[in-house]
Amino acid sequence: MAAPGAGPRSLGARLLGPQRRNLWFWLFVGPFAIGLGLFTYVPLAWSVYLSFFDAHNTVSPAGSDFVGLGNYGAMLGDAAFLGSLGTFVLFTAFIVPATYVLSLALALMVNRLRFARAFFRSVFFLPTACSYVVAAVIWKLSIFNGVRFGLANTVLGWFGADQTAWLSTTDPPWYWLVIVTVRLWLQAGFYMILFLAGLQRISPQLYEAAAVDGARPGWQVLRHITLPQLRATSVAVVLLLVINAFQAFDEFYNLLSDARGYPPYARPPLVYLYYTALGRDQNLGLGSAGAVILALIIAVATVVQARWFGLGRKEE
Amino acid sequence: MHDALTRAGRALRLALLIVLALLFLIPFYLLVRNGLATERDITAPGWTLFPHTLQWSNLTEVFRDPNLPLGRTLLNSTLIAVSTTLGTVLLASLAGYGLARIPYRRANVVFYAILGTLMVPAAVTFVPSFVLVSSLGWISTLRGLVIPTLFSAFACFVFRQYFLGFPKELEDAARVDGLGYWRTYWRIVVPNARPVFAAVGTIVFIGAWNAFLWPLVIGQDQESWTVQVALSTFTTAQNLNLHELFVAAGVSIVPLVVVFLLLQRYIVAGVERSGIDD
């Protein structure tokens, strides 16, 4: 496959590289890299550009008024947008620790089983096959519906509790229970698998040494051996959980919206942007500004988290 | 004494696992129960574990209801999920192999440019991507639903990590036999890397089948609805038949549960080996 003929220093030969390696590299990587650039980098740049225009109903700034930072000012002064960020923070503060604890607990229990391990692992992983839409159908129309045929109200009724309109009660905010349990059910199994993989890699000798040193099995071993050994897995799980929480859309949209529209409470950023950019107004300039603000927040949060957890630092 | 404690602890743990497993299975049970019940059994006051009558005809009725184009949406979802999976696996495996195995001076720059997009959540790109796709005139087309989703940095990353750990001797033998990069890839690497192809393929398939936001935004006329978009629309419809909705939801998870049960081994192994927690 060596390049014959061509002079060793000719431009063509240099572009192709020794044994035409550069050519082959780009034949393999090129289609993917070009597509990724076209469908990730180009839209981002376009969005930044569009965010300076008053673009309604159109995706091209031509013919729209240049408003400079006006869209950014409008977004940052918009109580609804700031409220959507607040919703996200609240949602993340609930769902990240809850999923972390549940999936780690499942992994620890499943890992120590002597039999039926594959069965339990499958049961907890199976919800991964369900979409948020399907889960929302079950949660909204069978478990947590306000009327008397809902499972939650039936069970509570056995204990003499009153019926609750789960999804429309804002004080106390019972709808959070519905939103959080859907996500827990759908994602805990996936993170359990990551923790199981991490547990497999811990050397049994560490546990033997701990037993010799007199560490009591249970809490002490968990705290001094298992958790430190799972550090890398934990960092990855927390990062993935936060990124996924930022993208929360499906369950909010499917659980809370109905034929009359979306209630003003509990809109995370993505739901808010969806209604701003693609709702009746089609205000794409404003929506783009919101997306850029969100991107900056996420970039800062990612860097801070990476520093905090020492991501990329060499393992000691 | 100590022994008894351990045994009690083990029994307690098993009991807790069984309770949790039942909680995890309840939603599946409700899906089947309501899908096979009569409308009256679903909405009757006072919930019962079993419906009074099992109505198997629900299963065929749902495909005949003209208000509910289930067959069409299932076909759309299948076309989209299959083409997304094949396209993603092909593009990402080629790129991952190139990055891992073809020496190129700037390979690291390219790799970090790809990896960087993992940090950009879809929440941020969905408005701009919609802008791009609509200016291409791809709204409500299969192209618009599939092509922008084909370039998964995650899949590329998993393939690269896998190929980095792939035994080099196999490929060296192929090179000695005079095979170029292309033929080495197709004849030696692909057949020996089947587990990672199955794992990535399954994860991509599940993601594509369950995707909601992108099909909702791009599939604007009913002809291009996926089954998820259709289900979501029916939940807010006024003239809703609950039993039909539950059958439709149940039918929509069948392909995944089948794929899942057949390939679970590979998914688990693939996730474990993907290196995302290293």
PDB file of N, CA and C in Angstrom, chain A residues 21-22 25-26 28 32 35-36 38 41 43 46-47 59 109 114 122 125-126 129-131 133-134 138-139 141-143 149 154 185 194 197 201 236 247 249-250 253-254 258-259 270 274 278 295 298 302, chain B residues 10 13 24 27-28 30 34 42-44 47 94-95 102-104 113 119 121-122 124 126 128 130-132 134-135 151-152 156 210 212-213 216 228 232 236 238 245 252 256 260 264 271-272 276-277:
ATOM      1  N   ARG A  21      -1.039   7.080   5.012  1.00  0.00           N
ATOM      2  CA  ARG A  21      -1.777   6.941   6.269  1.00  0.00           C
ATOM      3  C   ARG A  21      -2.767   8.071   6.498  1.00  0.00           C
ATOM      4  N   ASN A  22      -2.337   9.321   6.117  1.00  0.00           N
ATOM      5  CA  ASN A  22      -3.255  10.445   6.329  1.00  0.00           C
ATOM      6  C   ASN A  22      -4.534  10.250   5.531  1.00  0.00           C
ATOM      7  N   PHE A  25      -6.566   7.627   7.253  1.00  0.00           N
ATOM      8  CA  PHE A  25      -7.147   8.166   8.485  1.00  0.00           C
ATOM      9  C   PHE A  25      -8.415   8.944   8.167  1.00  0.00           C
ATOM     10  N   TRP A  26      -8.331   9.805   7.171  1.00  0.00           N
ATOM     11  CA  TRP A  26      -9.505  10.636   6.869  1.00  0.00           C
ATOM     12  C   TRP A  26     -10.624   9.857   6.194  1.00  0.00           C
ATOM     13  N   PHE A  28     -11.448   6.889   7.110  1.00  0.00           N
ATOM     14  CA  PHE A  28     -12.135   6.235   8.235  1.00  0.00           C
ATOM     15  C   PHE A  28     -12.848   7.249   9.122  1.00  0.00           C
ATOM     16  N   PHE A  32     -17.558  10.619   9.793  1.00  0.00           N
ATOM     17  CA  PHE A  32     -18.086  10.853  11.131  1.00  0.00           C
ATOM     18  C   PHE A  32     -17.783  12.284  11.590  1.00  0.00           C
ATOM     19  N   GLY A  35     -19.864  14.918   9.753  1.00  0.00           N
ATOM     20  CA  GLY A  35     -21.251  14.898  10.221  1.00  0.00           C
ATOM     21  C   GLY A  35     -21.399  15.523  11.593  1.00  0.00           C
ATOM     22  N   LEU A  36     -20.475  15.188  12.463  1.00  0.00           N
ATOM     23  CA  LEU A  36     -20.533  15.739  13.817  1.00  0.00           C
ATOM     24  C   LEU A  36     -20.365  17.261  13.783  1.00  0.00           C
ATOM     25  N   LEU A  38     -21.079  19.206  11.258  1.00  0.00           N
ATOM     26  CA  LEU A  38     -22.258  19.795  10.615  1.00  0.00           C
ATOM     27  C   LEU A  38     -23.452  19.825  11.554  1.00  0.00           C
ATOM     28  N   TYR A  41     -21.394  21.428  15.715  1.00  0.00           N
ATOM     29  CA  TYR A  41     -20.695  22.707  15.770  1.00  0.00           C
ATOM     30  C   TYR A  41     -21.409  23.787  14.949  1.00  0.00           C
ATOM     31  N   PRO A  43     -24.704  24.063  14.141  1.00  0.00           N
ATOM     32  CA  PRO A  43     -25.893  24.593  14.833  1.00  0.00           C
ATOM     33  C   PRO A  43     -25.546  25.493  16.013  1.00  0.00           C
ATOM     34  N   TRP A  46     -24.518  28.804  14.616  1.00  0.00           N
ATOM     35  CA  TRP A  46     -25.706  29.436  14.054  1.00  0.00           C
ATOM     36  C   TRP A  46     -26.591  30.010  15.162  1.00  0.00           C
ATOM     37  N   SER A  47     -26.699  29.233  16.227  1.00  0.00           N
ATOM     38  CA  SER A  47     -27.540  29.651  17.336  1.00  0.00           C
ATOM     39  C   SER A  47     -27.001  30.924  17.981  1.00  0.00           C
ATOM     40  N   VAL A  59     -35.737  31.056  10.512  1.00  0.00           N
ATOM     41  CA  VAL A  59     -34.462  30.582  11.017  1.00  0.00           C
ATOM     42  C   VAL A  59     -33.318  31.349  10.390  1.00  0.00           C
ATOM     43  N   MET A 109     -26.436  -4.987  46.948  1.00  0.00           N
ATOM     44  CA  MET A 109     -27.246  -6.151  47.336  1.00  0.00           C
ATOM     45  C   MET A 109     -27.189  -7.245  46.281  1.00  0.00           C
ATOM     46  N   ARG A 114     -26.020 -15.030  46.252  1.00  0.00           N
ATOM     47  CA  ARG A 114     -25.359 -16.277  45.842  1.00  0.00           C
ATOM     48  C   ARG A 114     -26.125 -16.968  44.725  1.00  0.00           C
ATOM     49  N   SER A 122     -31.758  -8.443  36.005  1.00  0.00           N
ATOM     50  CA  SER A 122     -32.654  -8.204  34.875  1.00  0.00           C
ATOM     51  C   SER A 122     -33.874  -7.399  35.286  1.00  0.00           C
ATOM     52  N   PHE A 125     -32.956  -3.859  35.679  1.00  0.00           N
ATOM     53  CA  PHE A 125     -32.484  -3.236  34.443  1.00  0.00           C
ATOM     54  C   PHE A 125     -33.606  -3.111  33.406  1.00  0.00           C
ATOM     55  N   LEU A 126     -34.646  -3.949  33.530  1.00  0.00           N
ATOM     56  CA  LEU A 126     -35.703  -4.004  32.512  1.00  0.00           C
ATOM     57  C   LEU A 126     -36.372  -2.653  32.225  1.00  0.00           C
ATOM     58  N   ALA A 129     -35.675  -0.474  29.173  1.00  0.00           N
ATOM     59  CA  ALA A 129     -36.295  -0.714  27.871  1.00  0.00           C
ATOM     60  C   ALA A 129     -37.546   0.136  27.664  1.00  0.00           C
ATOM     61  N   CYS A 130     -38.043   0.776  28.708  1.00  0.00           N
ATOM     62  CA  CYS A 130     -39.255   1.593  28.574  1.00  0.00           C
ATOM     63  C   CYS A 130     -38.883   3.040  28.290  1.00  0.00           C
ATOM     64  N   SER A 131     -39.739   3.711  27.530  1.00  0.00           N
ATOM     65  CA  SER A 131     -39.510   5.124  27.287  1.00  0.00           C
ATOM     66  C   SER A 131     -40.209   5.946  28.367  1.00  0.00           C
ATOM     67  N   VAL A 133     -42.275   8.145  27.719  1.00  0.00           N
ATOM     68  CA  VAL A 133     -43.663   8.278  27.280  1.00  0.00           C
ATOM     69  C   VAL A 133     -44.502   7.128  27.834  1.00  0.00           C
ATOM     70  N   VAL A 134     -43.999   5.898  27.675  1.00  0.00           N
ATOM     71  CA  VAL A 134     -44.730   4.733  28.181  1.00  0.00           C
ATOM     72  C   VAL A 134     -44.860   4.808  29.703  1.00  0.00           C
ATOM     73  N   ILE A 138     -48.303   5.057  32.295  1.00  0.00           N
ATOM     74  CA  ILE A 138     -48.613   4.237  33.472  1.00  0.00           C
ATOM     75  C   ILE A 138     -48.725   5.116  34.717  1.00  0.00           C
ATOM     76  N   TRP A 139     -47.781   6.019  34.898  1.00  0.00           N
ATOM     77  CA  TRP A 139     -47.779   6.854  36.113  1.00  0.00           C
ATOM     78  C   TRP A 139     -49.001   7.780  36.159  1.00  0.00           C
ATOM     79  N   LEU A 141     -51.883   7.692  34.273  1.00  0.00           N
ATOM     80  CA  LEU A 141     -53.238   7.176  34.060  1.00  0.00           C
ATOM     81  C   LEU A 141     -53.549   5.930  34.880  1.00  0.00           C
ATOM     82  N   SER A 142     -52.572   5.449  35.646  1.00  0.00           N
ATOM     83  CA  SER A 142     -52.872   4.241  36.398  1.00  0.00           C
ATOM     84  C   SER A 142     -52.426   4.318  37.854  1.00  0.00           C
ATOM     85  N   ILE A 143     -51.286   4.937  38.125  1.00  0.00           N
ATOM     86  CA  ILE A 143     -50.825   4.968  39.514  1.00  0.00           C
ATOM     87  C   ILE A 143     -51.230   6.260  40.205  1.00  0.00           C
ATOM     88  N   PHE A 149     -59.827   5.571  40.620  1.00  0.00           N
ATOM     89  CA  PHE A 149     -59.316   4.275  40.155  1.00  0.00           C
ATOM     90  C   PHE A 149     -57.791   4.220  40.121  1.00  0.00           C
ATOM     91  N   THR A 154     -55.994   4.306  45.789  1.00  0.00           N
ATOM     92  CA  THR A 154     -56.649   3.106  46.309  1.00  0.00           C
ATOM     93  C   THR A 154     -55.901   2.574  47.527  1.00  0.00           C
ATOM     94  N   TRP A 185     -37.323   4.972  38.591  1.00  0.00           N
ATOM     95  CA  TRP A 185     -37.656   3.654  38.055  1.00  0.00           C
ATOM     96  C   TRP A 185     -36.935   3.406  36.730  1.00  0.00           C
ATOM     97  N   LEU A 194     -23.424   0.024  36.107  1.00  0.00           N
ATOM     98  CA  LEU A 194     -22.119   0.671  36.203  1.00  0.00           C
ATOM     99  C   LEU A 194     -21.460   0.369  37.547  1.00  0.00           C
ATOM    100  N   ALA A 197     -20.200  -3.176  37.667  1.00  0.00           N
ATOM    101  CA  ALA A 197     -18.927  -3.293  36.963  1.00  0.00           C
ATOM    102  C   ALA A 197     -17.788  -2.805  37.846  1.00  0.00           C
ATOM    103  N   ARG A 201     -14.338  -5.020  39.920  1.00  0.00           N
ATOM    104  CA  ARG A 201     -12.918  -4.723  39.766  1.00  0.00           C
ATOM    105  C   ARG A 201     -12.187  -4.580  41.095  1.00  0.00           C
ATOM    106  N   ALA A 236     -18.072   9.294  37.492  1.00  0.00           N
ATOM    107  CA  ALA A 236     -18.733   9.157  36.197  1.00  0.00           C
ATOM    108  C   ALA A 236     -20.251   9.146  36.370  1.00  0.00           C
ATOM    109  N   GLN A 247     -31.210  17.547  30.838  1.00  0.00           N
ATOM    110  CA  GLN A 247     -31.986  17.269  29.629  1.00  0.00           C
ATOM    111  C   GLN A 247     -33.396  16.839  29.940  1.00  0.00           C
ATOM    112  N   PHE A 249     -36.943  16.424  29.997  1.00  0.00           N
ATOM    113  CA  PHE A 249     -37.985  16.982  29.144  1.00  0.00           C
ATOM    114  C   PHE A 249     -39.172  16.028  29.082  1.00  0.00           C
ATOM    115  N   ASP A 250     -38.870  14.772  28.694  1.00  0.00           N
ATOM    116  CA  ASP A 250     -39.923  13.810  28.367  1.00  0.00           C
ATOM    117  C   ASP A 250     -40.952  13.663  29.479  1.00  0.00           C
ATOM    118  N   TYR A 253     -42.958  16.964  30.202  1.00  0.00           N
ATOM    119  CA  TYR A 253     -43.893  17.239  29.114  1.00  0.00           C
ATOM    120  C   TYR A 253     -45.068  16.254  29.144  1.00  0.00           C
ATOM    121  N   ASN A 254     -44.766  14.973  29.311  1.00  0.00           N
ATOM    122  CA  ASN A 254     -45.824  13.966  29.219  1.00  0.00           C
ATOM    123  C   ASN A 254     -46.674  13.858  30.474  1.00  0.00           C
ATOM    124  N   ASP A 258     -51.442  18.838  29.269  1.00  0.00           N
ATOM    125  CA  ASP A 258     -52.655  18.145  28.814  1.00  0.00           C
ATOM    126  C   ASP A 258     -53.269  18.959  27.679  1.00  0.00           C
ATOM    127  N   ALA A 259     -54.504  18.641  27.321  1.00  0.00           N
ATOM    128  CA  ALA A 259     -55.120  19.286  26.168  1.00  0.00           C
ATOM    129  C   ALA A 259     -55.159  20.808  26.326  1.00  0.00           C
ATOM    130  N   LEU A 270     -35.328  22.923  29.424  1.00  0.00           N
ATOM    131  CA  LEU A 270     -35.593  22.393  28.091  1.00  0.00           C
ATOM    132  C   LEU A 270     -37.067  22.539  27.721  1.00  0.00           C
ATOM    133  N   TYR A 274     -38.463  24.807  24.690  1.00  0.00           N
ATOM    134  CA  TYR A 274     -39.352  24.192  23.697  1.00  0.00           C
ATOM    135  C   TYR A 274     -40.556  25.082  23.435  1.00  0.00           C
ATOM    136  N   LEU A 278     -40.557  26.922  19.888  1.00  0.00           N
ATOM    137  CA  LEU A 278     -41.413  26.186  18.956  1.00  0.00           C
ATOM    138  C   LEU A 278     -42.890  26.299  19.308  1.00  0.00           C
ATOM    139  N   ALA A 295     -25.981  26.782  27.643  1.00  0.00           N
ATOM    140  CA  ALA A 295     -24.702  26.162  27.284  1.00  0.00           C
ATOM    141  C   ALA A 295     -23.581  26.699  28.157  1.00  0.00           C
ATOM    142  N   ILE A 298     -23.847  25.306  31.658  1.00  0.00           N
ATOM    143  CA  ILE A 298     -23.434  23.902  31.696  1.00  0.00           C
ATOM    144  C   ILE A 298     -21.915  23.787  31.581  1.00  0.00           C
ATOM    145  N   THR A 302     -19.676  22.113  34.367  1.00  0.00           N
ATOM    146  CA  THR A 302     -18.865  20.936  34.056  1.00  0.00           C
ATOM    147  C   THR A 302     -17.414  21.144  34.501  1.00  0.00           C
TER     148      THR A 302
ATOM    149  N   ARG B  10     -28.457 -11.744  55.887  1.00  0.00           N
ATOM    150  CA  ARG B  10     -28.649 -12.208  54.513  1.00  0.00           C
ATOM    151  C   ARG B  10     -30.139 -12.345  54.186  1.00  0.00           C
ATOM    152  N   ARG B  13     -31.629  -8.935  53.713  1.00  0.00           N
ATOM    153  CA  ARG B  13     -31.254  -8.358  52.421  1.00  0.00           C
ATOM    154  C   ARG B  13     -32.081  -8.973  51.297  1.00  0.00           C
ATOM    155  N   PHE B  24     -40.476  -2.698  41.334  1.00  0.00           N
ATOM    156  CA  PHE B  24     -40.011  -2.427  39.975  1.00  0.00           C
ATOM    157  C   PHE B  24     -40.901  -3.092  38.926  1.00  0.00           C
ATOM    158  N   PRO B  27     -45.241  -1.485  37.604  1.00  0.00           N
ATOM    159  CA  PRO B  27     -45.645  -0.758  36.394  1.00  0.00           C
ATOM    160  C   PRO B  27     -45.861  -1.674  35.190  1.00  0.00           C
ATOM    161  N   PHE B  28     -45.008  -2.719  35.048  1.00  0.00           N
ATOM    162  CA  PHE B  28     -45.216  -3.658  33.940  1.00  0.00           C
ATOM    163  C   PHE B  28     -46.537  -4.394  34.108  1.00  0.00           C
ATOM    164  N   LEU B  30     -49.207  -3.303  35.648  1.00  0.00           N
ATOM    165  CA  LEU B  30     -50.321  -2.393  35.355  1.00  0.00           C
ATOM    166  C   LEU B  30     -50.527  -2.233  33.855  1.00  0.00           C
ATOM    167  N   ASN B  34     -54.163  -3.332  32.537  1.00  0.00           N
ATOM    168  CA  ASN B  34     -55.068  -2.375  31.918  1.00  0.00           C
ATOM    169  C   ASN B  34     -55.222  -2.601  30.425  1.00  0.00           C
ATOM    170  N   ILE B  42     -61.089  -0.581  34.054  1.00  0.00           N
ATOM    171  CA  ILE B  42     -59.983   0.340  34.325  1.00  0.00           C
ATOM    172  C   ILE B  42     -60.465   1.510  35.166  1.00  0.00           C
ATOM    173  N   THR B  43     -61.662   2.006  34.855  1.00  0.00           N
ATOM    174  CA  THR B  43     -62.108   3.244  35.501  1.00  0.00           C
ATOM    175  C   THR B  43     -63.073   3.008  36.653  1.00  0.00           C
ATOM    176  N   ALA B  44     -63.351   1.727  36.965  1.00  0.00           N
ATOM    177  CA  ALA B  44     -64.293   1.471  38.053  1.00  0.00           C
ATOM    178  C   ALA B  44     -63.728   1.982  39.378  1.00  0.00           C
ATOM    179  N   TRP B  47     -60.005  -0.040  43.083  1.00  0.00           N
ATOM    180  CA  TRP B  47     -59.084  -0.732  42.192  1.00  0.00           C
ATOM    181  C   TRP B  47     -58.971  -2.189  42.606  1.00  0.00           C
ATOM    182  N   LEU B  94     -15.963   2.919  12.241  1.00  0.00           N
ATOM    183  CA  LEU B  94     -14.895   3.331  11.336  1.00  0.00           C
ATOM    184  C   LEU B  94     -14.051   4.422  11.977  1.00  0.00           C
ATOM    185  N   ALA B  95     -14.730   5.434  12.525  1.00  0.00           N
ATOM    186  CA  ALA B  95     -13.994   6.544  13.136  1.00  0.00           C
ATOM    187  C   ALA B  95     -13.200   6.053  14.341  1.00  0.00           C
ATOM    188  N   ILE B 102      -4.817   4.093  13.161  1.00  0.00           N
ATOM    189  CA  ILE B 102      -4.078   4.651  12.031  1.00  0.00           C
ATOM    190  C   ILE B 102      -3.270   5.834  12.540  1.00  0.00           C
ATOM    191  N   PRO B 103      -1.938   5.735  12.523  1.00  0.00           N
ATOM    192  CA  PRO B 103      -1.125   6.817  13.069  1.00  0.00           C
ATOM    193  C   PRO B 103      -1.293   8.078  12.221  1.00  0.00           C
ATOM    194  N   TYR B 104      -1.660   9.161  12.873  1.00  0.00           N
ATOM    195  CA  TYR B 104      -1.858  10.428  12.178  1.00  0.00           C
ATOM    196  C   TYR B 104      -1.454  11.497  13.165  1.00  0.00           C
ATOM    197  N   ALA B 113     -11.805  17.046  19.702  1.00  0.00           N
ATOM    198  CA  ALA B 113     -12.920  17.791  19.107  1.00  0.00           C
ATOM    199  C   ALA B 113     -14.193  16.941  19.139  1.00  0.00           C
ATOM    200  N   MET B 119     -19.764  16.825  26.028  1.00  0.00           N
ATOM    201  CA  MET B 119     -20.048  17.766  27.099  1.00  0.00           C
ATOM    202  C   MET B 119     -21.190  18.707  26.727  1.00  0.00           C
ATOM    203  N   PRO B 121     -24.797  19.020  26.106  1.00  0.00           N
ATOM    204  CA  PRO B 121     -26.028  18.256  26.209  1.00  0.00           C
ATOM    205  C   PRO B 121     -27.012  18.624  25.098  1.00  0.00           C
ATOM    206  N   ALA B 122     -27.868  17.672  24.751  1.00  0.00           N
ATOM    207  CA  ALA B 122     -28.851  17.894  23.699  1.00  0.00           C
ATOM    208  C   ALA B 122     -29.729  19.093  24.021  1.00  0.00           C
ATOM    209  N   VAL B 124     -28.938  21.885  24.802  1.00  0.00           N
ATOM    210  CA  VAL B 124     -28.383  23.105  24.249  1.00  0.00           C
ATOM    211  C   VAL B 124     -28.457  23.124  22.725  1.00  0.00           C
ATOM    212  N   PHE B 126     -30.741  21.550  20.785  1.00  0.00           N
ATOM    213  CA  PHE B 126     -31.974  21.199  20.082  1.00  0.00           C
ATOM    214  C   PHE B 126     -32.579  22.379  19.335  1.00  0.00           C
ATOM    215  N   PRO B 128     -30.789  25.096  18.026  1.00  0.00           N
ATOM    216  CA  PRO B 128     -29.997  25.286  16.807  1.00  0.00           C
ATOM    217  C   PRO B 128     -30.123  24.141  15.797  1.00  0.00           C
ATOM    218  N   PHE B 130     -32.705  22.264  15.305  1.00  0.00           N
ATOM    219  CA  PHE B 130     -34.000  22.442  14.645  1.00  0.00           C
ATOM    220  C   PHE B 130     -33.890  23.509  13.561  1.00  0.00           C
ATOM    221  N   VAL B 131     -33.181  24.613  13.899  1.00  0.00           N
ATOM    222  CA  VAL B 131     -32.980  25.697  12.942  1.00  0.00           C
ATOM    223  C   VAL B 131     -32.301  25.163  11.682  1.00  0.00           C
ATOM    224  N   LEU B 132     -31.227  24.359  11.880  1.00  0.00           N
ATOM    225  CA  LEU B 132     -30.491  23.825  10.731  1.00  0.00           C
ATOM    226  C   LEU B 132     -31.359  22.882   9.900  1.00  0.00           C
ATOM    227  N   SER B 134     -34.561  22.602   9.698  1.00  0.00           N
ATOM    228  CA  SER B 134     -35.690  23.217   9.006  1.00  0.00           C
ATOM    229  C   SER B 134     -35.198  24.059   7.836  1.00  0.00           C
ATOM    230  N   SER B 135     -33.980  24.635   7.934  1.00  0.00           N
ATOM    231  CA  SER B 135     -33.501  25.398   6.777  1.00  0.00           C
ATOM    232  C   SER B 135     -33.056  24.476   5.651  1.00  0.00           C
ATOM    233  N   PHE B 151     -24.422  10.843  14.417  1.00  0.00           N
ATOM    234  CA  PHE B 151     -23.021  11.086  14.773  1.00  0.00           C
ATOM    235  C   PHE B 151     -22.861  11.103  16.285  1.00  0.00           C
ATOM    236  N   SER B 152     -22.829   9.902  16.867  1.00  0.00           N
ATOM    237  CA  SER B 152     -22.800   9.768  18.313  1.00  0.00           C
ATOM    238  C   SER B 152     -21.363   9.733  18.819  1.00  0.00           C
ATOM    239  N   CYS B 156     -18.618   6.496  19.211  1.00  0.00           N
ATOM    240  CA  CYS B 156     -17.255   6.591  18.667  1.00  0.00           C
ATOM    241  C   CYS B 156     -16.232   6.358  19.768  1.00  0.00           C
ATOM    242  N   ASN B 210     -36.767   4.875  21.821  1.00  0.00           N
ATOM    243  CA  ASN B 210     -37.411   5.623  22.905  1.00  0.00           C
ATOM    244  C   ASN B 210     -37.289   7.129  22.767  1.00  0.00           C
ATOM    245  N   PHE B 212     -37.788  10.918  22.140  1.00  0.00           N
ATOM    246  CA  PHE B 212     -39.067  11.620  22.113  1.00  0.00           C
ATOM    247  C   PHE B 212     -38.943  13.063  21.616  1.00  0.00           C
ATOM    248  N   LEU B 213     -38.025  13.837  22.198  1.00  0.00           N
ATOM    249  CA  LEU B 213     -37.974  15.264  21.877  1.00  0.00           C
ATOM    250  C   LEU B 213     -37.712  15.518  20.388  1.00  0.00           C
ATOM    251  N   LEU B 216     -40.568  14.564  18.165  1.00  0.00           N
ATOM    252  CA  LEU B 216     -41.687  15.477  18.415  1.00  0.00           C
ATOM    253  C   LEU B 216     -41.488  16.778  17.653  1.00  0.00           C
ATOM    254  N   GLN B 228     -43.712   6.819  19.870  1.00  0.00           N
ATOM    255  CA  GLN B 228     -43.656   7.607  21.110  1.00  0.00           C
ATOM    256  C   GLN B 228     -44.451   8.901  20.968  1.00  0.00           C
ATOM    257  N   SER B 232     -47.832   9.884  23.081  1.00  0.00           N
ATOM    258  CA  SER B 232     -47.886  11.128  23.841  1.00  0.00           C
ATOM    259  C   SER B 232     -49.089  11.963  23.419  1.00  0.00           C
ATOM    260  N   THR B 236     -53.204  13.116  25.623  1.00  0.00           N
ATOM    261  CA  THR B 236     -53.898  14.386  25.823  1.00  0.00           C
ATOM    262  C   THR B 236     -55.164  14.490  24.968  1.00  0.00           C
ATOM    263  N   GLN B 238     -58.935  14.076  23.726  1.00  0.00           N
ATOM    264  CA  GLN B 238     -60.176  14.169  24.494  1.00  0.00           C
ATOM    265  C   GLN B 238     -60.955  12.852  24.492  1.00  0.00           C
ATOM    266  N   LEU B 245     -55.092   2.805  24.794  1.00  0.00           N
ATOM    267  CA  LEU B 245     -53.818   3.472  25.066  1.00  0.00           C
ATOM    268  C   LEU B 245     -52.837   2.522  25.746  1.00  0.00           C
ATOM    269  N   SER B 252     -45.744  -1.095  22.153  1.00  0.00           N
ATOM    270  CA  SER B 252     -44.562  -0.301  21.800  1.00  0.00           C
ATOM    271  C   SER B 252     -43.306  -0.763  22.533  1.00  0.00           C
ATOM    272  N   LEU B 256     -38.409  -3.827  22.129  1.00  0.00           N
ATOM    273  CA  LEU B 256     -37.250  -3.593  22.993  1.00  0.00           C
ATOM    274  C   LEU B 256     -37.056  -4.702  24.000  1.00  0.00           C
ATOM    275  N   PHE B 260     -33.828  -6.834  24.173  1.00  0.00           N
ATOM    276  CA  PHE B 260     -33.196  -6.744  25.464  1.00  0.00           C
ATOM    277  C   PHE B 260     -32.932  -8.113  26.077  1.00  0.00           C
ATOM    278  N   GLN B 264     -29.136  -9.153  26.382  1.00  0.00           N
ATOM    279  CA  GLN B 264     -28.819  -8.551  27.674  1.00  0.00           C
ATOM    280  C   GLN B 264     -27.364  -8.755  28.073  1.00  0.00           C
ATOM    281  N   VAL B 271     -21.517  -2.300  28.490  1.00  0.00           N
ATOM    282  CA  VAL B 271     -21.467  -1.166  29.405  1.00  0.00           C
ATOM    283  C   VAL B 271     -20.259  -1.307  30.316  1.00  0.00           C
ATOM    284  N   GLU B 272     -20.030  -2.529  30.781  1.00  0.00           N
ATOM    285  CA  GLU B 272     -18.914  -2.740  31.702  1.00  0.00           C
ATOM    286  C   GLU B 272     -17.570  -2.460  31.040  1.00  0.00           C
ATOM    287  N   ILE B 276     -16.539   3.915  30.339  1.00  0.00           N
ATOM    288  CA  ILE B 276     -17.060   5.220  30.739  1.00  0.00           C
ATOM    289  C   ILE B 276     -16.860   5.456  32.223  1.00  0.00           C
ATOM    290  N   ASP B 277     -16.541   4.403  32.971  1.00  0.00           N
ATOM    291  CA  ASP B 277     -16.310   4.667  34.390  1.00  0.00           C
ATOM    292  C   ASP B 277     -14.835   4.515  34.749  1.00  0.00           C
TER     293      ASP B 277
END
